[in-house]
mmCIF file of C-alpha atoms in Angstrom:
data_model
loop_
_atom_site.group_PDB
_atom_site.id
_atom_site.type_symbol
_atom_site.label_atom_id
_atom_site.label_comp_id
_atom_site.label_asym_id
_atom_site.label_seq_id
_atom_site.Cartn_x
_atom_site.Cartn_y
_atom_site.Cartn_z
ATOM 1 C CA HIS Q 745 4.708 15.326 36.326
ATOM 2 C CA PRO Q 746 2.514 17.860 35.358
ATOM 3 C CA GLY Q 747 2.188 16.297 32.120
ATOM 4 C CA TYR Q 748 1.389 18.671 28.563
ATOM 5 C CA GLY Q 749 -1.563 20.100 28.927
ATOM 6 C CA PHE Q 750 -0.990 23.903 30.261
ATOM 7 C CA LEU Q 751 -0.167 23.543 34.010
ATOM 8 C CA SER Q 752 2.799 22.450 32.585
ATOM 9 C CA GLU Q 753 4.324 25.384 31.204
ATOM 10 C CA ASN Q 754 2.572 27.444 34.194
ATOM 11 C CA PRO Q 755 5.181 29.305 35.981
ATOM 12 C CA THR Q 756 3.272 30.239 38.627
ATOM 13 C CA PHE Q 757 2.267 26.404 39.114
ATOM 14 C CA ARG Q 758 6.237 25.993 39.269
ATOM 15 C CA LYS Q 759 6.769 28.193 41.670
ATOM 16 C CA LEU Q 760 4.043 26.711 43.977
ATOM 17 C CA LEU Q 761 5.492 23.274 43.958
ATOM 18 C CA ARG Q 762 8.717 24.418 44.980
ATOM 19 C CA GLU Q 763 7.941 26.521 47.770
ATOM 20 C CA CYS Q 764 5.979 23.332 48.952
ATOM 21 C CA SER Q 765 9.092 21.705 48.328
ATOM 22 C CA ILE Q 766 7.232 19.653 45.392
ATOM 23 C CA GLY Q 767 9.798 18.107 43.178
ATOM 24 C CA PHE Q 768 8.650 19.591 40.189
ATOM 25 C CA ILE Q 769 9.204 17.519 36.566
ATOM 26 C CA GLY Q 770 10.076 20.764 34.401
ATOM 27 C CA PRO Q 771 12.218 23.416 34.126
ATOM 28 C CA SER Q 772 12.505 26.478 36.783
ATOM 29 C CA GLU Q 773 9.472 29.262 36.474
ATOM 30 C CA GLU Q 774 12.829 31.641 35.050
ATOM 31 C CA THR Q 775 12.654 29.349 32.338
ATOM 32 C CA MET Q 776 9.260 29.242 31.994
ATOM 33 C CA LEU Q 777 8.251 32.614 31.999
ATOM 34 C CA GLN Q 778 11.353 33.417 29.277
ATOM 35 C CA MET Q 779 10.850 30.662 26.718
ATOM 36 C CA GLY Q 780 6.612 30.730 27.281
ATOM 37 C CA ASP Q 781 6.776 34.157 26.249
ATOM 38 C CA LYS Q 782 7.338 34.395 22.721
ATOM 39 C CA SER Q 783 8.830 37.793 22.000
ATOM 40 C CA MET Q 784 11.496 37.273 24.748
ATOM 41 C CA ALA Q 785 11.708 33.994 23.503
ATOM 42 C CA LYS Q 786 12.549 35.502 19.659
ATOM 43 C CA SER Q 787 15.113 37.984 21.372
ATOM 44 C CA LEU Q 788 17.376 34.640 22.415
ATOM 45 C CA ALA Q 789 17.107 32.879 19.863
ATOM 46 C CA LYS Q 790 18.919 35.982 18.202
ATOM 47 C CA LYS Q 791 21.407 35.599 20.457
ATOM 48 C CA ALA Q 792 21.404 32.002 19.764
ATOM 49 C CA ASP Q 793 22.208 32.817 16.240
ATOM 50 C CA VAL Q 794 18.815 30.977 15.435
ATOM 51 C CA PRO Q 795 16.971 32.251 12.636
ATOM 52 C CA VAL Q 796 13.786 33.651 13.648
ATOM 53 C CA VAL Q 797 10.363 35.345 11.159
ATOM 54 C CA PRO Q 798 11.056 39.098 10.453
ATOM 55 C CA GLY Q 799 8.463 41.121 12.889
ATOM 56 C CA SER Q 800 8.261 43.580 15.525
ATOM 57 C CA GLU Q 801 10.709 43.416 18.897
ATOM 58 C CA GLY Q 802 8.988 42.255 21.232
ATOM 59 C CA GLU Q 803 5.216 43.386 22.501
ATOM 60 C CA VAL Q 804 3.615 45.921 20.158
ATOM 61 C CA HIS Q 805 1.824 47.490 23.718
ATOM 62 C CA SER Q 806 -1.208 50.074 20.942
ATOM 63 C CA LEU Q 807 -2.726 50.159 17.627
ATOM 64 C CA GLU Q 808 -0.178 53.083 16.989
ATOM 65 C CA GLU Q 809 2.761 50.637 17.352
ATOM 66 C CA ALA Q 810 0.870 47.657 15.810
ATOM 67 C CA LYS Q 811 0.565 50.116 12.437
ATOM 68 C CA THR Q 812 4.391 51.033 12.347
ATOM 69 C CA ALA Q 813 5.619 47.639 12.885
ATOM 70 C CA ALA Q 814 3.778 46.734 9.807
ATOM 71 C CA GLU Q 815 4.955 49.348 7.414
ATOM 72 C CA ALA Q 816 8.718 47.951 8.271
ATOM 73 C CA ILE Q 817 7.360 43.922 8.524
ATOM 74 C CA GLY Q 818 5.032 43.898 5.542
ATOM 75 C CA TYR Q 819 1.723 42.308 4.692
ATOM 76 C CA PRO Q 820 0.377 39.748 5.230
ATOM 77 C CA LEU Q 821 1.439 38.987 8.371
ATOM 78 C CA LEU Q 822 0.609 37.629 11.927
ATOM 79 C CA ILE Q 823 -0.786 38.570 14.943
ATOM 80 C CA LYS Q 824 -0.009 36.315 17.938
ATOM 81 C CA ALA Q 825 -0.305 35.889 21.453
ATOM 82 C CA SER Q 826 2.595 36.243 23.579
ATOM 83 C CA SER Q 827 1.775 33.409 26.608
ATOM 84 C CA GLY Q 828 -0.081 31.742 24.027
ATOM 85 C CA GLY Q 829 -0.425 28.187 23.138
ATOM 86 C CA GLY Q 830 -2.708 25.821 21.445
ATOM 87 C CA GLY Q 831 -3.307 27.849 18.122
ATOM 88 C CA LYS Q 832 -5.735 31.016 20.722
ATOM 89 C CA GLY Q 833 -4.390 34.749 19.886
ATOM 90 C CA ILE Q 834 -3.460 34.167 16.707
ATOM 91 C CA ARG Q 835 -4.468 36.499 13.314
ATOM 92 C CA ILE Q 836 -3.909 36.544 9.903
ATOM 93 C CA VAL Q 837 -3.504 40.570 8.624
ATOM 94 C CA GLU Q 838 -3.940 40.111 4.715
ATOM 95 C CA LYS Q 839 -4.800 43.841 4.117
ATOM 96 C CA GLU Q 840 -4.258 47.559 6.099
ATOM 97 C CA GLU Q 841 -7.535 47.692 6.736
ATOM 98 C CA ASP Q 842 -7.977 44.039 8.669
ATOM 99 C CA LEU Q 843 -4.728 45.637 11.089
ATOM 100 C CA LYS Q 844 -7.307 47.037 13.496
ATOM 101 C CA GLY Q 845 -10.039 44.294 14.296
ATOM 102 C CA ALA Q 846 -7.275 41.642 14.018
ATOM 103 C CA TYR Q 847 -4.980 43.296 16.508
ATOM 104 C CA LEU Q 848 -7.406 43.972 19.004
ATOM 105 C CA GLY Q 849 -9.653 40.455 18.295
ATOM 106 C CA ALA Q 850 -5.852 38.744 18.859
ATOM 107 C CA LYS Q 851 -5.683 40.570 22.505
ATOM 108 C CA LYS Q 852 -9.394 40.395 23.406
ATOM 109 C CA GLU Q 853 -8.332 36.275 23.472
ATOM 110 C CA ALA Q 854 -5.349 36.039 24.318
ATOM 111 C CA LEU Q 855 -6.789 37.763 27.938
ATOM 112 C CA ALA Q 856 -9.760 35.414 27.982
ATOM 113 C CA ASN Q 857 -7.069 32.692 27.491
ATOM 114 C CA PHE Q 858 -3.879 33.131 28.987
ATOM 115 C CA GLY Q 859 -4.926 35.973 31.831
ATOM 116 C CA GLU Q 860 -2.887 38.632 29.844
ATOM 117 C CA ASP Q 861 -2.923 40.157 25.893
ATOM 118 C CA GLY Q 862 -0.030 40.677 25.169
ATOM 119 C CA VAL Q 863 0.540 40.664 21.477
ATOM 120 C CA TYR Q 864 3.315 40.113 19.234
ATOM 121 C CA MET Q 865 3.453 41.017 15.075
ATOM 122 C CA GLU Q 866 5.842 38.650 12.722
ATOM 123 C CA ARG Q 867 5.641 38.395 8.977
ATOM 124 C CA TYR Q 868 3.485 35.476 7.981
ATOM 125 C CA LEU Q 869 4.791 32.277 5.325
ATOM 126 C CA LYS Q 870 2.635 30.912 3.525
ATOM 127 C CA ASN Q 871 2.540 27.798 2.736
ATOM 128 C CA PRO Q 872 5.055 26.757 5.547
ATOM 129 C CA ARG Q 873 5.883 23.263 6.904
ATOM 130 C CA HIS Q 874 5.938 22.561 10.898
ATOM 131 C CA ILE Q 875 8.816 20.781 12.175
ATOM 132 C CA GLU Q 876 10.078 20.856 15.893
ATOM 133 C CA PHE Q 877 12.871 19.421 17.372
ATOM 134 C CA GLN Q 878 12.747 17.485 20.538
ATOM 135 C CA ILE Q 879 15.082 18.762 23.237
ATOM 136 C CA LEU Q 880 16.349 17.195 26.225
ATOM 137 C CA ARG Q 881 19.281 18.374 28.737
ATOM 138 C CA ASP Q 882 20.626 17.425 32.191
ATOM 139 C CA GLN Q 883 21.639 19.247 35.368
ATOM 140 C CA HIS Q 884 24.943 19.002 34.195
ATOM 141 C CA GLY Q 885 24.392 20.951 30.796
ATOM 142 C CA ASN Q 886 24.241 18.092 28.748
ATOM 143 C CA THR Q 887 22.270 19.228 26.139
ATOM 144 C CA ILE Q 888 20.647 16.647 22.771
ATOM 145 C CA HIS Q 889 18.518 16.500 20.222
ATOM 146 C CA LEU Q 890 16.295 13.972 19.573
ATOM 147 C CA PHE Q 891 15.423 14.615 15.531
ATOM 148 C CA GLU Q 892 11.928 16.151 14.464
ATOM 149 C CA ARG Q 893 8.926 15.311 13.898
ATOM 150 C CA ASP Q 894 6.676 17.084 10.914
ATOM 151 C CA CYS Q 895 3.473 18.186 12.870
ATOM 152 C CA SER Q 896 2.143 20.670 9.929
ATOM 153 C CA LEU Q 897 -0.559 18.408 8.965
ATOM 154 C CA GLN Q 898 -3.374 20.842 11.396
ATOM 155 C CA ARG Q 899 -7.270 22.206 11.156
ATOM 156 C CA ARG Q 900 -7.854 25.791 12.784
ATOM 157 C CA LYS Q 901 -3.939 25.318 14.077
ATOM 158 C CA GLN Q 902 -4.420 21.873 15.655
ATOM 159 C CA LYS Q 903 -2.512 19.155 15.286
ATOM 160 C CA VAL Q 904 -4.369 15.854 13.611
ATOM 161 C CA LEU Q 905 -1.429 13.402 12.658
ATOM 162 C CA GLU Q 906 2.352 13.837 13.535
ATOM 163 C CA GLU Q 907 5.221 11.798 11.801
ATOM 164 C CA ALA Q 908 9.040 11.600 13.059
ATOM 165 C CA PRO Q 909 11.109 11.760 10.163
ATOM 166 C CA SER Q 910 9.564 15.211 8.296
ATOM 167 C CA PRO Q 911 9.253 12.929 4.800
ATOM 168 C CA LYS Q 912 10.334 16.343 3.142
ATOM 169 C CA LEU Q 913 13.943 17.372 5.535
ATOM 170 C CA SER Q 914 16.986 16.829 4.104
ATOM 171 C CA GLU Q 915 20.108 15.469 6.281
ATOM 172 C CA THR Q 916 21.886 18.987 5.652
ATOM 173 C CA LEU Q 917 18.539 20.908 6.971
ATOM 174 C CA ARG Q 918 18.228 18.086 9.958
ATOM 175 C CA LYS Q 919 21.711 18.922 10.742
ATOM 176 C CA ASN Q 920 21.130 22.537 10.810
ATOM 177 C CA MET Q 921 17.864 22.650 12.642
ATOM 178 C CA GLY Q 922 19.474 19.851 15.190
ATOM 179 C CA GLU Q 923 22.621 21.845 16.272
ATOM 180 C CA ALA Q 924 20.258 25.401 16.510
ATOM 181 C CA ALA Q 925 17.764 23.523 18.483
ATOM 182 C CA VAL Q 926 20.599 22.829 20.914
ATOM 183 C CA ARG Q 927 21.923 25.925 20.841
ATOM 184 C CA LEU Q 928 18.472 27.542 21.958
ATOM 185 C CA ALA Q 929 18.290 24.705 25.069
ATOM 186 C CA GLN Q 930 21.746 25.743 25.786
ATOM 187 C CA ALA Q 931 21.191 29.657 26.138
ATOM 188 C CA SER Q 932 17.867 29.772 27.562
ATOM 189 C CA ASP Q 933 19.952 26.679 30.433
ATOM 190 C CA TYR Q 934 16.842 24.961 30.199
ATOM 191 C CA LEU Q 935 16.432 21.329 32.039
ATOM 192 C CA GLY Q 936 14.508 18.675 31.034
ATOM 193 C CA ALA Q 937 12.402 17.657 27.705
ATOM 194 C CA GLY Q 938 11.076 20.534 25.754
ATOM 195 C CA THR Q 939 10.562 21.068 22.308
ATOM 196 C CA ILE Q 940 11.830 23.690 19.804
ATOM 197 C CA GLU Q 941 9.258 24.077 16.805
ATOM 198 C CA PHE Q 942 10.209 25.975 13.416
ATOM 199 C CA LEU Q 943 8.928 26.911 10.317
ATOM 200 C CA VAL Q 944 10.232 25.749 7.087
ATOM 201 C CA ASP Q 945 9.668 27.669 3.508
ATOM 202 C CA HIS Q 946 9.937 26.028 -0.018
ATOM 203 C CA GLU Q 947 13.654 27.516 -0.579
ATOM 204 C CA GLU Q 948 14.474 25.807 3.075
ATOM 205 C CA ASN Q 949 14.852 28.324 5.096
ATOM 206 C CA PHE Q 950 14.032 27.631 8.185
ATOM 207 C CA TYR Q 951 12.891 30.175 11.531
ATOM 208 C CA PHE Q 952 12.262 29.969 15.211
ATOM 209 C CA MET Q 953 8.585 30.121 15.931
ATOM 210 C CA GLU Q 954 8.369 29.209 19.487
ATOM 211 C CA MET Q 955 9.414 26.234 22.356
ATOM 212 C CA ASN Q 956 6.765 24.226 24.068
ATOM 213 C CA THR Q 957 8.507 24.084 27.791
ATOM 214 C CA ARG Q 958 7.330 20.396 28.343
ATOM 215 C CA ILE Q 959 6.849 16.668 26.964
ATOM 216 C CA GLN Q 960 4.644 17.065 23.707
ATOM 217 C CA VAL Q 961 0.934 15.241 22.795
ATOM 218 C CA GLU Q 962 2.979 13.832 20.087
ATOM 219 C CA HIS Q 963 6.223 12.432 21.952
ATOM 220 C CA PRO Q 964 5.785 9.022 20.865
ATOM 221 C CA VAL Q 965 6.209 9.024 17.893
ATOM 222 C CA THR Q 966 10.276 10.396 18.481
ATOM 223 C CA GLU Q 967 10.614 7.905 21.239
ATOM 224 C CA MET Q 968 9.543 4.988 18.401
ATOM 225 C CA ILE Q 969 12.523 5.914 15.853
ATOM 226 C CA THR Q 970 14.630 6.509 19.133
ATOM 227 C CA GLY Q 971 14.564 3.862 20.940
ATOM 228 C CA VAL Q 972 14.302 6.517 24.051
ATOM 229 C CA ASP Q 973 11.449 6.701 26.606
ATOM 230 C CA LEU Q 974 11.443 10.648 27.307
ATOM 231 C CA ILE Q 975 9.590 10.532 30.186
ATOM 232 C CA LYS Q 976 11.501 8.261 31.500
ATOM 233 C CA GLU Q 977 14.082 11.129 30.569
ATOM 234 C CA GLN Q 978 12.488 13.360 32.193
ATOM 235 C CA ILE Q 979 12.370 11.833 35.805
ATOM 236 C CA ARG Q 980 16.213 11.332 35.623
ATOM 237 C CA ILE Q 981 17.146 14.464 34.644
ATOM 238 C CA ALA Q 982 14.618 15.741 37.680
ATOM 239 C CA MET Q 983 16.420 13.147 40.081
ATOM 240 C CA GLY Q 984 19.951 14.945 38.906
ATOM 241 C CA HIS Q 985 20.758 12.130 36.684
ATOM 242 C CA PRO Q 986 22.740 12.817 33.562
ATOM 243 C CA LEU Q 987 21.567 12.124 30.276
ATOM 244 C CA SER Q 988 21.511 8.034 29.501
ATOM 245 C CA VAL Q 989 21.881 8.624 25.667
ATOM 246 C CA THR Q 990 24.529 10.497 23.763
ATOM 247 C CA GLN Q 991 24.137 12.352 20.982
ATOM 248 C CA GLU Q 992 26.678 10.391 18.534
ATOM 249 C CA GLU Q 993 24.486 7.593 19.738
ATOM 250 C CA LEU Q 994 21.283 8.805 18.709
ATOM 251 C CA LYS Q 995 20.166 6.792 15.386
ATOM 252 C CA LEU Q 996 16.921 7.308 13.303
ATOM 253 C CA THR Q 997 15.327 3.711 12.725
ATOM 254 C CA GLY Q 998 12.471 3.678 10.744
ATOM 255 C CA HIS Q 999 9.274 6.141 10.412
ATOM 256 C CA ALA Q 1000 6.892 6.724 13.041
ATOM 257 C CA ILE Q 1001 3.531 8.196 12.593
ATOM 258 C CA GLU Q 1002 0.721 9.421 15.135
ATOM 259 C CA CYS Q 1003 -2.985 10.221 14.784
ATOM 260 C CA ARG Q 1004 -5.478 11.937 17.786
ATOM 261 C CA ILE Q 1005 -8.660 9.984 17.941
ATOM 262 C CA ASN Q 1006 -10.814 13.283 19.073
ATOM 263 C CA ALA Q 1007 -14.617 13.042 20.211
ATOM 264 C CA GLU Q 1008 -15.710 15.125 17.681
ATOM 265 C CA ASP Q 1009 -18.271 14.124 14.630
ATOM 266 C CA PRO Q 1010 -16.051 15.385 11.203
ATOM 267 C CA ASP Q 1011 -19.865 15.522 9.207
ATOM 268 C CA ASN Q 1012 -20.844 18.070 11.078
ATOM 269 C CA GLY Q 1013 -18.597 21.123 11.468
ATOM 270 C CA PHE Q 1014 -16.090 18.770 13.887
ATOM 271 C CA MET Q 1015 -18.696 19.674 16.802
ATOM 272 C CA PRO Q 1016 -17.604 18.033 19.852
ATOM 273 C CA SER Q 1017 -19.409 14.801 20.581
ATOM 274 C CA PRO Q 1018 -19.244 13.738 24.312
ATOM 275 C CA GLY Q 1019 -21.345 11.072 25.787
ATOM 276 C CA LEU Q 1020 -21.428 7.519 27.006
ATOM 277 C CA ILE Q 1021 -18.488 4.884 25.592
ATOM 278 C CA SER Q 1022 -20.695 1.673 25.488
ATOM 279 C CA PHE Q 1023 -18.102 -0.160 23.674
ATOM 280 C CA LEU Q 1024 -13.798 0.525 23.237
ATOM 281 C CA HIS Q 1025 -11.742 -1.741 21.202
ATOM 282 C CA PHE Q 1026 -8.267 -0.891 20.619
ATOM 283 C CA PRO Q 1027 -5.823 -2.353 18.208
ATOM 284 C CA SER Q 1028 -3.081 -4.340 18.680
ATOM 285 C CA GLY Q 1029 0.208 -5.811 17.433
ATOM 286 C CA LYS Q 1030 4.134 -5.287 16.939
ATOM 287 C CA ASP Q 1031 4.897 -1.302 16.818
ATOM 288 C CA ILE Q 1032 1.742 -0.546 17.538
ATOM 289 C CA ARG Q 1033 0.339 1.475 20.364
ATOM 290 C CA VAL Q 1034 -2.139 2.992 22.153
ATOM 291 C CA ASP Q 1035 -2.208 5.740 24.963
ATOM 292 C CA SER Q 1036 -5.741 6.954 26.390
ATOM 293 C CA GLY Q 1037 -7.201 7.007 29.664
ATOM 294 C CA CYS Q 1038 -10.657 5.493 28.315
ATOM 295 C CA TYR Q 1039 -12.652 2.614 28.231
ATOM 296 C CA GLN Q 1040 -16.015 1.299 28.121
ATOM 297 C CA GLY Q 1041 -18.715 2.661 30.085
ATOM 298 C CA LEU Q 1042 -16.753 5.882 30.217
ATOM 299 C CA ARG Q 1043 -18.662 9.402 30.344
ATOM 300 C CA ILE Q 1044 -16.969 11.097 27.811
ATOM 301 C CA LEU Q 1045 -17.205 15.114 28.697
ATOM 302 C CA PRO Q 1046 -17.936 18.124 26.924
ATOM 303 C CA TYR Q 1047 -15.206 20.685 29.347
ATOM 304 C CA TYR Q 1048 -11.967 19.288 28.258
ATOM 305 C CA ASP Q 1049 -9.777 18.800 25.508
ATOM 306 C CA ALA Q 1050 -12.242 16.675 22.174
ATOM 307 C CA MET Q 1051 -9.384 13.625 22.328
ATOM 308 C CA VAL Q 1052 -9.805 10.465 23.203
ATOM 309 C CA ALA Q 1053 -6.735 8.474 21.990
ATOM 310 C CA LYS Q 1054 -4.030 8.539 20.815
ATOM 311 C CA ILE Q 1055 -2.679 6.034 17.763
ATOM 312 C CA ILE Q 1056 1.182 5.574 17.193
ATOM 313 C CA VAL Q 1057 2.775 2.960 14.908
ATOM 314 C CA HIS Q 1058 6.314 2.762 13.550
ATOM 315 C CA GLY Q 1059 7.086 0.747 10.616
ATOM 316 C CA LYS Q 1060 10.543 0.201 8.781
ATOM 317 C CA ASN Q 1061 9.842 2.903 6.311
ATOM 318 C CA ARG Q 1062 7.025 5.578 6.054
ATOM 319 C CA GLU Q 1063 5.555 3.130 3.428
ATOM 320 C CA GLU Q 1064 5.611 0.652 5.826
ATOM 321 C CA ALA Q 1065 4.431 2.891 8.369
ATOM 322 C CA ILE Q 1066 0.958 4.062 6.764
ATOM 323 C CA LEU Q 1067 0.156 0.858 6.102
ATOM 324 C CA LYS Q 1068 0.173 -0.202 9.614
ATOM 325 C CA MET Q 1069 -1.337 2.873 10.686
ATOM 326 C CA GLN Q 1070 -4.728 1.912 8.443
ATOM 327 C CA SER Q 1071 -4.883 -1.658 9.295
ATOM 328 C CA ALA Q 1072 -4.821 0.006 13.368
ATOM 329 C CA LEU Q 1073 -7.287 2.507 12.173
ATOM 330 C CA TYR Q 1074 -9.447 -0.564 10.475
ATOM 331 C CA GLU Q 1075 -9.175 -2.021 13.829
ATOM 332 C CA LEU Q 1076 -10.151 0.721 16.026
ATOM 333 C CA SER Q 1077 -13.645 0.256 17.227
ATOM 334 C CA ILE Q 1078 -15.067 3.448 18.961
ATOM 335 C CA GLU Q 1079 -19.447 2.959 19.541
ATOM 336 C CA GLY Q 1080 -21.180 5.420 21.701
ATOM 337 C CA ILE Q 1081 -19.722 8.442 20.482
ATOM 338 C CA VAL Q 1082 -18.354 9.788 17.174
ATOM 339 C CA THR Q 1083 -15.105 10.522 16.417
ATOM 340 C CA ASN Q 1084 -12.386 11.534 13.651
ATOM 341 C CA GLN Q 1085 -11.530 7.715 13.014
ATOM 342 C CA SER Q 1086 -12.839 7.918 9.763
ATOM 343 C CA TYR Q 1087 -11.357 11.429 8.608
ATOM 344 C CA GLN Q 1088 -8.219 10.076 9.672
ATOM 345 C CA GLU Q 1089 -9.152 7.131 7.121
ATOM 346 C CA ASP Q 1090 -9.469 9.329 4.156
ATOM 347 C CA LEU Q 1091 -6.155 11.617 5.424
ATOM 348 C CA LEU Q 1092 -3.348 8.109 4.887
ATOM 349 C CA ARG Q 1093 -5.262 8.129 1.626
ATOM 350 C CA GLU Q 1094 -5.018 11.397 0.041
ATOM 351 C CA SER Q 1095 -2.001 12.303 -2.658
ATOM 352 C CA PHE Q 1096 -0.645 14.845 -0.901
ATOM 353 C CA PHE Q 1097 0.294 12.813 2.245
ATOM 354 C CA GLN Q 1098 1.353 9.263 0.647
ATOM 355 C CA SER Q 1099 3.784 11.595 -1.172
ATOM 356 C CA GLY Q 1100 4.508 13.893 2.013
ATOM 357 C CA GLU Q 1101 3.593 17.083 0.022
ATOM 358 C CA TYR Q 1102 1.931 18.834 2.324
ATOM 359 C CA HIS Q 1103 1.991 22.093 4.509
ATOM 360 C CA THR Q 1104 0.071 23.283 7.403
ATOM 361 C CA LEU Q 1105 -2.310 25.042 5.459
ATOM 362 C CA SER Q 1106 -3.563 21.601 3.616
ATOM 363 C CA LEU Q 1107 -6.054 20.280 5.599
ATOM 364 C CA ASP Q 1108 -8.245 24.090 4.629
ATOM 365 C CA SER Q 1109 -8.604 22.589 1.535
ATOM 366 C CA PHE Q 1110 -9.317 18.906 2.139
ATOM 367 C CA GLN Q 1111 -12.847 17.369 2.059
ATOM 368 C CA ARG Q 1112 -13.522 13.606 3.589
ATOM 369 C CA GLY Q 1113 -14.656 11.498 1.056
ATOM 370 C CA THR Q 1114 -12.685 12.983 -1.945
ATOM 371 C CA VAL Q 1115 -9.033 12.075 -3.086
ATOM 372 C CA ASP Q 1116 -7.860 15.158 -4.676
ATOM 373 C CA GLY Q 1117 -11.146 16.976 -4.890
ATOM 374 C CA THR Q 1118 -12.811 14.829 -6.678
ATOM 375 C CA VAL Q 1119 -15.942 12.723 -5.158
#
């Protein structure tokens, strides 16, 4: 099992395992290449009748091509790495004079992070929600979605808090998006657990953004609202077993929230906070889950991802889930390193979160220790 890091989406690694007769729990390298390349995935989405954000036809190979594409797309627009992930290789271009710097910068960052500098362009949607649908597909062609996760709360394009289901998705939109996710999974001949990611505008128009050909960090919230063990399903699929649940059997039950606890200092520009964990106490109780590899005495090194734990809760409704998460965070105690725990506590109290009226840029103006900008 490759986990949910970049290795899980590496087709070269996948091919090497196959050549060594080691079973890989996930899709084929062909599917990885097709869906991991954002421009190729976008083309396939169009063929599967899945709405896509208007943009360039495939990769943009020169500055002149970028200028031509920009004229057709209009400003503001996004330049994105074709093999991107983790918020890397993305530039927002507000006006024509910024195009050259953004284009060259995105290519440089893409090459540094992914080993290739391919980029494509698309219209920039202001203040959308980031909604992703979990899908499962087995070797027998059975394909289901397990509803959505709202991942709109992001800081520097990195997810901070996720919840399921989305507090602002109508049943009609949920049905339409779920069916679109299934169509795309089938069109890509996908195998295993994956995620179809969409952007949703204020008029409830949804657009395919990308596919993650792996399990994701925030998968526990889906497990809590469906009762399906996604890792178990991944393993069963890889062994050739059919899915253990059908679409008709799946029901949304309650509400789940996940907070990512990172070794970073919110009061100091979110600087990394490596060091020795001198004391550690995780919350516990009914419908409280902690995913972490940390322990008291562990030294957090500066070379890896900053996340040290995920706190996940489930409630009978969203209000109960928020209260349960607040209680869990109050119980959490990590000493020796600085974390974003207090930042998460403040976020849960913020009115835009309490009401569910947030979008992908909401955290850009969020200040710790204030509510709606008032100290």
